[in-house]
Coordinates of C-alpha atoms and ligand atoms in Angstrom, one line a residue:
M1 CA 8.6 32.8 -10.2
S2 CA 11.0 30.0 -9.1
E3 CA 11.5 29.6 -5.1
T4 CA 14.8 29.1 -3.5
A5 CA 15.8 28.1 0.3
T6 CA 18.9 29.0 1.8
L7 CA 20.8 26.5 3.7
R8 CA 23.4 28.1 6.3
F9 CA 26.2 26.6 7.9
A10 CA 27.9 27.0 11.4
S11 CA 30.8 28.5 9.2
G12 CA 28.7 31.2 8.0
E13 CA 28.7 29.5 4.6
E14 CA 25.4 29.2 2.7
I15 CA 24.0 27.3 -0.2
G16 CA 20.7 28.2 -2.2
L17 CA 18.6 25.3 -2.8
P18 CA 15.8 25.5 -5.5
V19 CA 12.3 24.6 -4.1
F20 CA 10.1 22.2 -6.4
T21 CA 6.2 22.8 -6.2
G22 CA 3.8 19.7 -7.1
G23 CA 0.5 20.2 -8.9
E24 CA -1.3 20.3 -5.7
G25 CA 0.9 23.0 -4.2
E26 CA 3.0 20.4 -2.3
K27 CA 6.5 21.9 -2.0
A28 CA 10.0 20.0 -2.0
L29 CA 13.6 21.1 -1.4
D30 CA 15.5 20.0 -4.8
I31 CA 18.9 18.6 -3.0
E32 CA 20.5 17.5 -6.2
K33 CA 23.3 19.6 -6.1
L34 CA 23.8 19.5 -2.2
R35 CA 26.5 16.7 -2.1
A36 CA 28.6 18.7 -4.9
A37 CA 28.2 21.9 -3.3
T38 CA 28.7 20.8 0.2
G39 CA 30.2 17.3 0.4
M40 CA 27.1 16.5 2.6
V41 CA 24.0 14.2 2.0
T42 CA 20.8 14.0 3.9
L43 CA 19.9 11.3 6.5
D44 CA 16.3 10.4 6.2
E45 CA 15.9 6.9 7.6
A46 CA 12.7 4.8 6.1
Y47 CA 12.4 8.1 3.7
L48 CA 9.9 9.6 6.3
N49 CA 10.4 13.0 4.8
T50 CA 12.0 12.0 1.4
A51 CA 10.0 12.3 -2.1
S52 CA 11.9 9.5 -4.2
C53 CA 10.6 10.8 -7.6
R54 CA 8.0 13.1 -9.4
S55 CA 4.5 11.2 -10.5
A56 CA 1.3 12.2 -12.3
I57 CA -0.3 8.8 -11.0
T58 CA -1.7 9.3 -7.5
Y59 CA -2.1 12.0 -5.2
L60 CA -2.4 11.7 -1.2
D61 CA -3.3 14.1 1.4
G62 CA -2.6 12.3 4.7
E63 CA -3.8 15.1 6.8
K64 CA -7.2 15.4 4.9
G65 CA -7.6 11.8 4.2
I66 CA -7.6 12.4 0.2
L67 CA -6.9 9.8 -2.4
R68 CA -7.2 10.2 -5.8
Y69 CA -5.9 8.3 -8.8
R70 CA -5.1 10.7 -11.8
G71 CA -7.3 13.4 -10.1
Y72 CA -10.4 11.1 -9.7
P73 CA -11.4 10.9 -6.1
I74 CA -11.1 7.2 -4.8
E75 CA -14.8 7.3 -3.5
E76 CA -16.1 8.0 -7.0
L77 CA -14.4 5.3 -8.7
A78 CA -14.9 2.7 -5.9
E79 CA -18.7 3.5 -6.4
K80 CA -19.0 4.0 -10.3
S81 CA -16.1 2.4 -12.1
R82 CA -14.7 -1.3 -12.5
F83 CA -11.2 -2.6 -11.6
V84 CA -10.1 -3.0 -15.4
E85 CA -11.3 0.6 -16.3
V86 CA -9.4 2.0 -13.4
A87 CA -6.3 -0.1 -14.2
Y88 CA -6.5 1.5 -17.7
L89 CA -6.9 5.1 -15.8
L90 CA -3.6 4.5 -13.9
M91 CA -1.9 3.1 -16.8
Y92 CA -2.7 5.8 -19.7
G93 CA -4.0 8.8 -17.6
D94 CA -7.6 8.8 -18.5
L95 CA -10.7 7.1 -18.6
P96 CA -11.1 5.0 -21.5
I97 CA -13.9 5.7 -24.1
A98 CA -15.7 2.4 -25.0
S99 CA -13.5 1.2 -27.8
Q100 CA -10.4 1.5 -25.8
L101 CA -12.0 -0.2 -22.7
D102 CA -13.3 -3.0 -25.3
D103 CA -9.4 -3.3 -26.8
F104 CA -8.1 -3.5 -23.1
S105 CA -10.3 -6.0 -22.1
A106 CA -9.8 -8.2 -25.2
I107 CA -6.0 -7.9 -24.6
L108 CA -6.4 -9.0 -20.8
N109 CA -8.4 -12.0 -21.9
G110 CA -6.0 -13.0 -24.7
S111 CA -3.4 -12.7 -22.0
S112 CA -5.2 -14.9 -19.2
L113 CA -3.7 -18.4 -19.8
I114 CA -0.1 -18.9 -18.3
H115 CA 2.1 -21.7 -20.2
E116 CA 0.9 -25.0 -19.5
D117 CA 4.8 -26.4 -18.5
M118 CA 4.2 -23.8 -15.7
R119 CA 1.6 -26.1 -14.3
H120 CA 4.6 -28.3 -13.3
F121 CA 6.0 -25.6 -10.7
F122 CA 3.0 -25.8 -8.8
L123 CA 3.6 -29.9 -8.1
A124 CA 7.0 -28.8 -6.7
F125 CA 5.7 -26.9 -3.6
P126 CA 4.7 -28.3 -0.3
N127 CA 0.7 -28.1 -0.1
N128 CA 0.8 -25.5 3.0
A129 CA 3.4 -22.9 1.3
H130 CA 1.9 -19.4 1.5
P131 CA 0.5 -18.7 -1.8
M132 CA 2.5 -15.5 -1.7
S133 CA 5.6 -17.6 -1.9
L134 CA 4.2 -19.2 -4.9
L135 CA 3.1 -15.9 -6.6
T136 CA 6.7 -14.2 -6.1
T137 CA 8.4 -17.5 -7.7
M138 CA 5.7 -17.8 -10.5
V139 CA 5.5 -14.4 -11.6
A140 CA 9.5 -14.1 -11.8
S141 CA 9.3 -17.3 -13.9
L142 CA 7.2 -15.9 -16.5
S143 CA 10.0 -14.2 -17.8
A144 CA 11.5 -17.7 -18.9
F145 CA 8.3 -18.2 -21.2
Y146 CA 7.4 -14.7 -22.0
P147 CA 10.9 -12.9 -23.1
V148 CA 10.7 -9.3 -23.0
P149 CA 12.7 -7.1 -25.4
E150 CA 15.2 -4.6 -24.1
N151 CA 13.1 -1.5 -25.2
P152 CA 9.5 -2.8 -25.7
T153 CA 7.6 -0.9 -28.4
D154 CA 4.1 0.5 -27.5
E155 CA 2.5 -2.4 -28.5
E156 CA 4.9 -4.6 -26.7
E157 CA 4.7 -2.8 -23.7
A158 CA 0.9 -3.2 -23.6
Q159 CA 1.0 -6.7 -24.2
I160 CA 3.5 -7.0 -21.0
I161 CA 0.8 -5.1 -19.0
A162 CA -1.8 -7.2 -20.1
N163 CA 0.1 -10.4 -19.5
L164 CA 1.1 -9.4 -15.8
M165 CA -2.4 -8.2 -15.1
S166 CA -4.3 -11.2 -16.3
Q167 CA -1.6 -14.0 -15.4
V168 CA -1.0 -12.7 -11.7
R169 CA -4.9 -13.4 -11.6
T170 CA -4.5 -16.7 -13.0
I171 CA -1.7 -17.9 -10.9
S172 CA -3.4 -16.8 -7.9
A173 CA -6.5 -18.7 -8.6
F174 CA -4.4 -21.7 -9.7
S175 CA -2.5 -21.5 -6.5
Y176 CA -5.6 -22.0 -4.7
K177 CA -6.8 -24.8 -6.3
K178 CA -3.4 -26.5 -5.6
F179 CA -4.1 -26.2 -1.8
V180 CA -7.3 -27.3 -1.6
G181 CA -6.5 -30.4 -3.9
E182 CA -8.7 -29.5 -7.0
P183 CA -8.2 -29.3 -10.6
V184 CA -7.5 -25.7 -11.8
V185 CA -10.3 -24.0 -13.6
Y186 CA -9.1 -22.2 -16.7
P187 CA -10.2 -18.8 -17.8
S188 CA -13.0 -17.9 -19.7
H189 CA -13.3 -15.3 -22.5
K190 CA -17.2 -15.1 -21.6
L191 CA -16.4 -13.8 -18.1
R192 CA -15.5 -10.3 -17.1
F193 CA -12.1 -9.9 -15.0
V194 CA -13.3 -10.3 -11.6
E195 CA -15.9 -13.0 -12.6
N196 CA -13.0 -14.9 -14.2
F197 CA -11.2 -14.9 -11.1
L198 CA -13.8 -15.6 -8.8
N199 CA -15.0 -18.6 -11.3
M200 CA -11.2 -20.0 -11.3
M201 CA -11.5 -20.0 -7.6
F202 CA -14.7 -21.7 -6.9
S203 CA -15.8 -23.5 -9.7
S204 CA -15.2 -27.2 -9.8
P205 CA -15.5 -30.2 -12.3
V206 CA -18.8 -31.1 -10.2
S207 CA -20.4 -27.7 -9.5
N208 CA -20.6 -24.4 -11.4
Y209 CA -20.1 -21.2 -9.3
Q210 CA -23.0 -19.0 -8.9
L211 CA -21.8 -15.2 -9.3
D212 CA -23.2 -13.2 -6.8
P213 CA -23.4 -9.7 -8.2
D214 CA -23.0 -8.2 -4.8
I215 CA -19.8 -10.1 -4.2
V216 CA -18.7 -9.4 -7.7
K217 CA -19.2 -5.7 -7.0
A218 CA -17.5 -5.9 -3.5
I219 CA -14.2 -7.6 -5.2
E220 CA -14.4 -5.0 -7.9
A221 CA -14.4 -2.4 -5.1
F222 CA -11.7 -4.0 -3.1
L223 CA -9.2 -4.2 -5.9
I224 CA -10.0 -0.6 -7.0
I225 CA -9.0 0.8 -3.6
H226 CA -5.8 -1.4 -3.7
A227 CA -4.7 -0.5 -7.0
D228 CA -2.1 2.4 -6.5
H229 CA -1.0 4.3 -3.4
E230 CA 2.1 6.4 -4.7
Q231 CA 5.5 5.5 -3.1
N232 CA 4.3 3.0 -0.5
C233 CA 6.9 0.2 0.2
S234 CA 6.3 -2.4 -2.7
T235 CA 5.7 0.5 -5.2
S236 CA 9.1 1.7 -4.0
A237 CA 10.6 -1.6 -4.5
V238 CA 9.4 -1.6 -7.9
R239 CA 10.5 1.5 -8.9
I240 CA 14.3 0.6 -7.4
A241 CA 14.2 -2.6 -9.2
G242 CA 12.8 -1.3 -12.3
S243 CA 15.4 1.6 -12.4
S244 CA 18.2 -1.0 -13.0
L245 CA 16.3 -2.0 -16.1
A246 CA 15.7 -5.5 -14.8
N247 CA 13.1 -8.0 -16.5
V248 CA 9.6 -6.6 -15.7
Y249 CA 8.5 -9.7 -14.5
A250 CA 11.3 -9.9 -12.0
V251 CA 10.5 -6.3 -11.3
I252 CA 6.8 -6.9 -10.4
S253 CA 8.2 -10.0 -8.4
A254 CA 10.2 -7.7 -6.1
G255 CA 7.0 -5.6 -5.7
I256 CA 5.0 -8.7 -4.6
S257 CA 7.9 -9.8 -2.2
A258 CA 7.6 -6.4 -0.5
L259 CA 3.9 -6.1 0.0
W260 CA 4.0 -9.7 1.9
G261 CA 5.3 -8.2 5.0
R262 CA 2.9 -7.8 7.9
R263 CA 3.6 -4.1 8.3
H264 CA 2.2 -3.6 4.4
G265 CA 0.2 -6.0 2.6
G266 CA 0.4 -8.8 5.1
A267 CA -1.8 -6.8 7.5
N268 CA -5.3 -7.7 6.3
Q269 CA -4.6 -11.3 7.1
A270 CA -3.1 -10.1 10.8
V271 CA -6.2 -8.0 11.1
V272 CA -8.3 -11.3 10.7
T273 CA -6.3 -13.1 13.2
M274 CA -6.5 -10.5 15.8
L275 CA -10.5 -10.2 15.5
R276 CA -10.8 -14.0 15.7
N277 CA -8.6 -13.8 18.7
I278 CA -10.4 -11.4 20.4
Q279 CA -13.9 -13.3 19.2
Q280 CA -12.2 -16.6 20.7
S281 CA -11.3 -14.9 24.1
G282 CA -14.6 -13.5 24.6
D283 CA -12.7 -10.3 25.5
D284 CA -14.2 -7.0 24.8
G285 CA -11.0 -6.1 22.8
R286 CA -9.8 -4.1 25.6
R287 CA -6.9 -6.4 26.3
F288 CA -5.6 -6.1 22.6
L289 CA -5.8 -2.3 23.1
E290 CA -3.7 -2.3 26.3
A291 CA -1.1 -4.7 24.8
A292 CA -1.2 -2.1 21.6
K293 CA -0.4 0.6 24.2
S294 CA 2.2 -1.4 25.9
K295 CA 3.9 -1.9 22.7
D296 CA 3.7 -5.5 23.2
S297 CA 1.9 -5.8 19.9
R298 CA 0.3 -3.7 17.3
L299 CA -3.4 -2.9 16.7
M300 CA -3.1 -4.3 13.1
G301 CA -5.2 -2.4 10.5
F302 CA -4.3 0.8 12.4
G303 CA -1.8 3.6 11.9
H304 CA -0.4 4.9 8.6
R305 CA 3.0 6.5 7.4
I306 CA 0.9 9.2 5.3
Y307 CA -2.8 9.1 6.9
K308 CA -3.2 11.1 10.0
T309 CA -6.8 10.6 10.0
H310 CA -9.1 8.1 8.3
D311 CA -7.7 6.3 5.5
P312 CA -10.4 7.0 3.1
R313 CA -10.3 3.4 1.8
A314 CA -11.0 2.0 5.2
L315 CA -14.4 4.4 5.2
I316 CA -15.4 2.7 1.7
M317 CA -14.7 -0.9 3.1
K318 CA -16.5 0.0 6.2
K319 CA -19.4 1.1 4.2
L320 CA -19.3 -2.1 1.9
C321 CA -19.2 -4.3 5.0
H322 CA -22.4 -2.5 6.1
R323 CA -24.0 -3.3 2.6
I324 CA -22.6 -7.2 2.3
L325 CA -22.7 -8.3 5.9
G326 CA -26.4 -6.8 6.0
K327 CA -27.5 -9.0 3.7
P328 CA -29.6 -12.3 5.2
G329 CA -27.4 -14.9 6.1
M330 CA -24.2 -13.0 5.7
S331 CA -23.7 -11.3 9.3
D332 CA -20.3 -11.7 10.5
P333 CA -19.6 -11.1 14.4
M334 CA -16.0 -10.2 13.5
F335 CA -17.7 -6.9 11.9
D336 CA -19.2 -5.9 15.3
I337 CA -15.9 -6.6 17.0
A338 CA -13.9 -4.4 14.8
M339 CA -16.6 -1.7 14.9
R340 CA -16.2 -1.8 18.7
L341 CA -12.4 -1.9 18.6
E342 CA -12.6 1.3 16.4
E343 CA -14.7 3.1 18.7
A344 CA -12.5 2.4 21.9
A345 CA -9.3 2.9 19.8
L346 CA -10.6 6.5 18.7
S347 CA -11.6 7.6 22.1
D348 CA -8.2 6.8 23.7
D349 CA -5.6 9.2 24.0
Y350 CA -2.8 6.8 23.1
F351 CA -4.2 6.1 19.6
L352 CA -5.7 9.8 19.2
S353 CA -2.2 11.5 20.2
R354 CA -0.6 9.5 17.6
N355 CA -2.9 9.7 14.8
L356 CA -3.4 6.4 14.6
Y357 CA -6.8 5.7 12.8
P358 CA -8.0 2.4 10.6
N359 CA -6.2 2.0 7.5
V360 CA -7.3 0.2 4.4
D361 CA -6.7 -3.4 5.8
F362 CA -8.7 -2.8 9.0
Y363 CA -12.1 -3.5 7.3
S364 CA -10.9 -5.1 4.0
G365 CA -10.2 -8.6 5.0
L366 CA -14.0 -8.7 6.4
I367 CA -15.0 -8.4 2.7
L368 CA -12.7 -11.0 1.6
K369 CA -14.2 -13.1 4.2
A370 CA -17.8 -12.5 3.1
A371 CA -16.5 -13.6 -0.5
G372 CA -15.4 -16.7 1.0
I373 CA -11.6 -15.8 -0.2
P374 CA -9.5 -18.3 2.3
F375 CA -7.6 -16.5 4.8
D376 CA -4.1 -17.1 3.3
M377 CA -5.3 -15.5 0.0
F378 CA -5.8 -12.0 1.5
T379 CA -2.5 -10.7 0.7
V380 CA -2.6 -12.3 -3.0
L381 CA -5.8 -10.4 -3.5
F382 CA -4.0 -7.2 -2.6
A383 CA -1.4 -8.0 -5.0
I384 CA -4.0 -8.8 -7.9
G385 CA -5.2 -5.2 -6.8
R386 CA -1.7 -3.5 -6.7
T387 CA -0.4 -4.9 -9.9
P388 CA -1.8 -2.3 -12.3
G389 CA -0.4 0.3 -9.8
W390 CA 2.9 -1.3 -10.0
L391 CA 3.0 -1.3 -13.7
A392 CA 1.9 2.1 -14.1
H393 CA 4.7 3.2 -12.0
W394 CA 7.0 1.1 -14.0
R395 CA 5.5 2.6 -17.1
E396 CA 5.8 6.1 -16.1
M397 CA 9.5 5.4 -15.1
R398 CA 10.5 3.9 -18.4
H399 CA 9.1 6.7 -20.2
D400 CA 10.8 9.4 -18.2
A401 CA 14.0 10.6 -20.3
N402 CA 15.7 11.6 -17.0
N403 CA 15.2 8.1 -15.1
R404 CA 18.3 6.7 -13.8
I405 CA 19.5 4.0 -11.6
A406 CA 18.2 4.3 -7.9
R407 CA 21.2 4.3 -5.6
P408 CA 20.8 6.1 -2.2
R409 CA 23.7 7.2 -0.2
Q410 CA 24.5 6.2 3.4
I411 CA 26.3 7.1 6.6
Y412 CA 28.9 4.9 7.5
T413 CA 28.9 3.9 11.5
G414 CA 31.5 1.0 11.2
P415 CA 35.5 0.4 12.7
A416 CA 37.9 2.7 11.3
E417 CA 40.6 1.5 8.9
R418 CA 42.5 -1.7 10.1
F419 CA 44.8 -4.4 8.8
Y420 CA 44.6 -8.2 8.4
V421 CA 45.7 -10.3 11.1
P422 CA 46.8 -13.9 10.6
V423 CA 43.8 -16.3 12.2
S424 CA 46.6 -17.9 14.5
Q425 CA 46.9 -14.5 16.2
R426 CA 43.0 -13.3 16.6
E427 CA 41.3 -13.1 19.8
K428 CA 37.7 -14.6 20.2
H429 CA 35.0 -12.0 19.1
S430 CA 31.9 -11.1 21.5
V431 CA 29.8 -11.8 18.6
G432 CA 30.1 -14.3 15.7
V433 CA 28.7 -17.6 14.4
M434 CA 27.1 -19.7 17.3
R435 CA 29.3 -22.8 18.1
R436 CA 29.0 -25.7 15.6
S437 CA 26.8 -28.1 18.3
H438 CA 24.3 -25.4 18.3
T439 CA 23.5 -24.7 14.9
K440 CA 20.8 -27.0 13.2
A441 CA 19.1 -26.7 9.8
L442 CA 15.8 -24.7 9.8
P443 CA 12.7 -27.4 9.6
V444 CA 11.2 -28.1 6.2
A445 CA 7.7 -27.5 6.1
P446 CA 5.7 -31.0 5.8
R447 CA 4.9 -31.8 2.4
D448 CA 1.5 -33.6 3.0
L449 CA 0.2 -31.1 5.7
I450 CA -3.0 -29.3 3.6
S451 CA -2.9 -26.1 5.0
S452 CA -5.6 -25.7 7.8
S453 CA -5.1 -22.0 7.4
M454 CA -7.0 -22.0 3.9
D455 CA -10.3 -22.1 5.6
C456 CA -12.1 -18.8 5.1
G457 CA -10.6 -17.0 7.9
Ligands
SDX501 C1 -0.3 -0.5 4.2 O1 2.3 3.0 2.7 C2 1.3 2.7 2.4 O2 0.7 3.5 1.4 C3 0.8 1.4 2.5 C4 -0.5 0.9 2.1 C5 -0.5 0.7 0.7 O3 -2.0 0.9 0.2 O4 0.5 0.7 -0.1 O5 -1.6 2.2 2.7 C6 -1.0 -0.5 2.7 O6 0.7 -1.1 4.4 C7 -1.3 0.0 5.3 C8 -0.6 -0.3 6.6 C9 -0.8 -1.8 7.2 N1 -0.1 -2.0 8.3 C10 -0.6 -2.1 9.5 O7 -1.9 -2.2 10.0 C11 0.4 -2.6 10.2 C12 -0.2 -1.9 11.9 N2 0.5 -0.5 11.7 C13 1.9 -0.3 11.8 O8 2.9 -1.2 12.1 C14 2.2 1.2 11.5 O9 1.2 2.2 11.8 C15 2.8 1.3 10.1 C16 3.5 0.5 9.7 C17 1.5 1.3 9.2 C18 3.1 3.0 9.8 O10 4.5 2.8 10.6 P1 5.2 4.2 11.0 O11 4.7 5.3 10.2 O12 6.5 3.9 10.9 O13 5.0 4.9 12.5 P2 5.8 4.2 13.6 O14 5.8 2.9 13.7 O15 6.8 5.1 13.6 O16 4.7 4.4 14.7 C19 4.7 5.8 15.5 C20 4.0 5.7 17.1 C21 4.9 4.6 17.7 O17 4.6 5.0 18.8 P3 5.5 5.9 19.9 O18 7.1 5.7 19.6 O19 5.5 7.2 19.2 O20 5.2 5.8 21.3 O21 2.9 5.0 16.9 C22 2.9 3.7 17.3 C23 4.1 3.4 17.4 O22 4.3 2.3 18.5 N3 2.0 2.7 16.3 C24 1.3 1.9 16.8 C25 0.7 1.3 15.5 N4 1.3 2.0 14.6 C26 2.2 2.9 15.1 N5 0.9 1.4 18.0 C27 -0.2 0.6 18.4 N6 -0.5 0.2 17.1 C28 -0.4 0.3 15.9 N7 -1.2 -0.3 14.8

């Protein structure tokens, strides 16, 4: 039985709005007819209360700390599955049978090289450019080398998906090699997805990287828990860019750009910086908590738009930290600092009253650090993980017969109508371009500086 909500105005006018109920009982007011019927739009800055689409890919319950990919709990997938298998699940809706998984792995392997001419692009970047600046640029540039048909067939779509998943990983590893001044290591068909990435990152012409199964498993879990998260900022950027039918490489590049921000994918780097500052200050972290409470800064890796309890991914990463950092010779004092900080915050009313708990980024950087992943590459790893999620949403949207270009409205708060005045009759404005003597170009990053932040955090 369909449900309706009634909106009643001061004038006494009423309008009935249909209520849509989702698969897990979530309810939404369907306002598609609102403006036509009342001339009104809804105002919901930063979309705190707005569902932008219907999706069957990922389910979150922020109050209960639930995250499921196509119905499977994240805890099970992180423990038992592999990243490539989870990518298939997100993309096509079910866990693959053996032959489907083999075919998917084969097409990923076949797509792991980038066009050799793209190697020249790396040379043009200063050595200390952030790898996210390379990733956004190089992914958009893939469109010049791998043209995408207007309406890809299922096979062409599968090839595009494989290209992007595989080449984002290859570009990421090549970016790292550029900064450390080593020759790139090409992907190998003999290695699985994650092993290939680690080998491309850490092997060199003079030494072969020794794969540690625990580290491979940790990176698999890291990528799995980052693979999708419904309509987060970067996935929304992908859906908006994709809704204009832009080239899919440009669409994924839009997602990478949105992820870069420290409120979003850049937070894992910011957490390790915060823990390192606490470690170097000799402080027990209380000063950082007080700074966060006085709004001078934020406790990075804490708080979430959806989770008002523990982010289930934070619990998975914390458990993995115990496993990896508990191995002989792997201990990290930053883990102890992080656990003490979490304990102090979760006994402080400022954080509890605002439902601020550790999110995916609070412990995940420590896993990357233990794997020897350099500090500036943390958000890049998040992007490698999130690429199948972005592609799954791009695919879901393009197969939705009702999909249209996304075009939100606004409420105008600018000046009323006014008319042109010749420049000779204008008064000076209070705000405007600074006087010519004060403006100077932004400094260009020095080309010869090898990024010091490319250490292991
Ligand atoms: C990711 O959306 C996703 O799903 C994202 C993600 C994904 O997988 O895609 O989960 C990945 O981006 C995780 C979040 C990583 N970011 C950080 O860890 C940065 C630190 N966290 C925050 O900046 C913040 O919590 C956000 C951005 C994550 C959420 O911001 P909201 O929902 O807009 O919350 P808000 O800014 O409105 O804050 C509400 C209150 C405010 O205090 P009051 O005005 O009520 O007094 O909580 C305070 C904020 O000042 N607050 C914090 C805080 N986060 C919020 N205070 C101190 N430290 C923090 N981290």
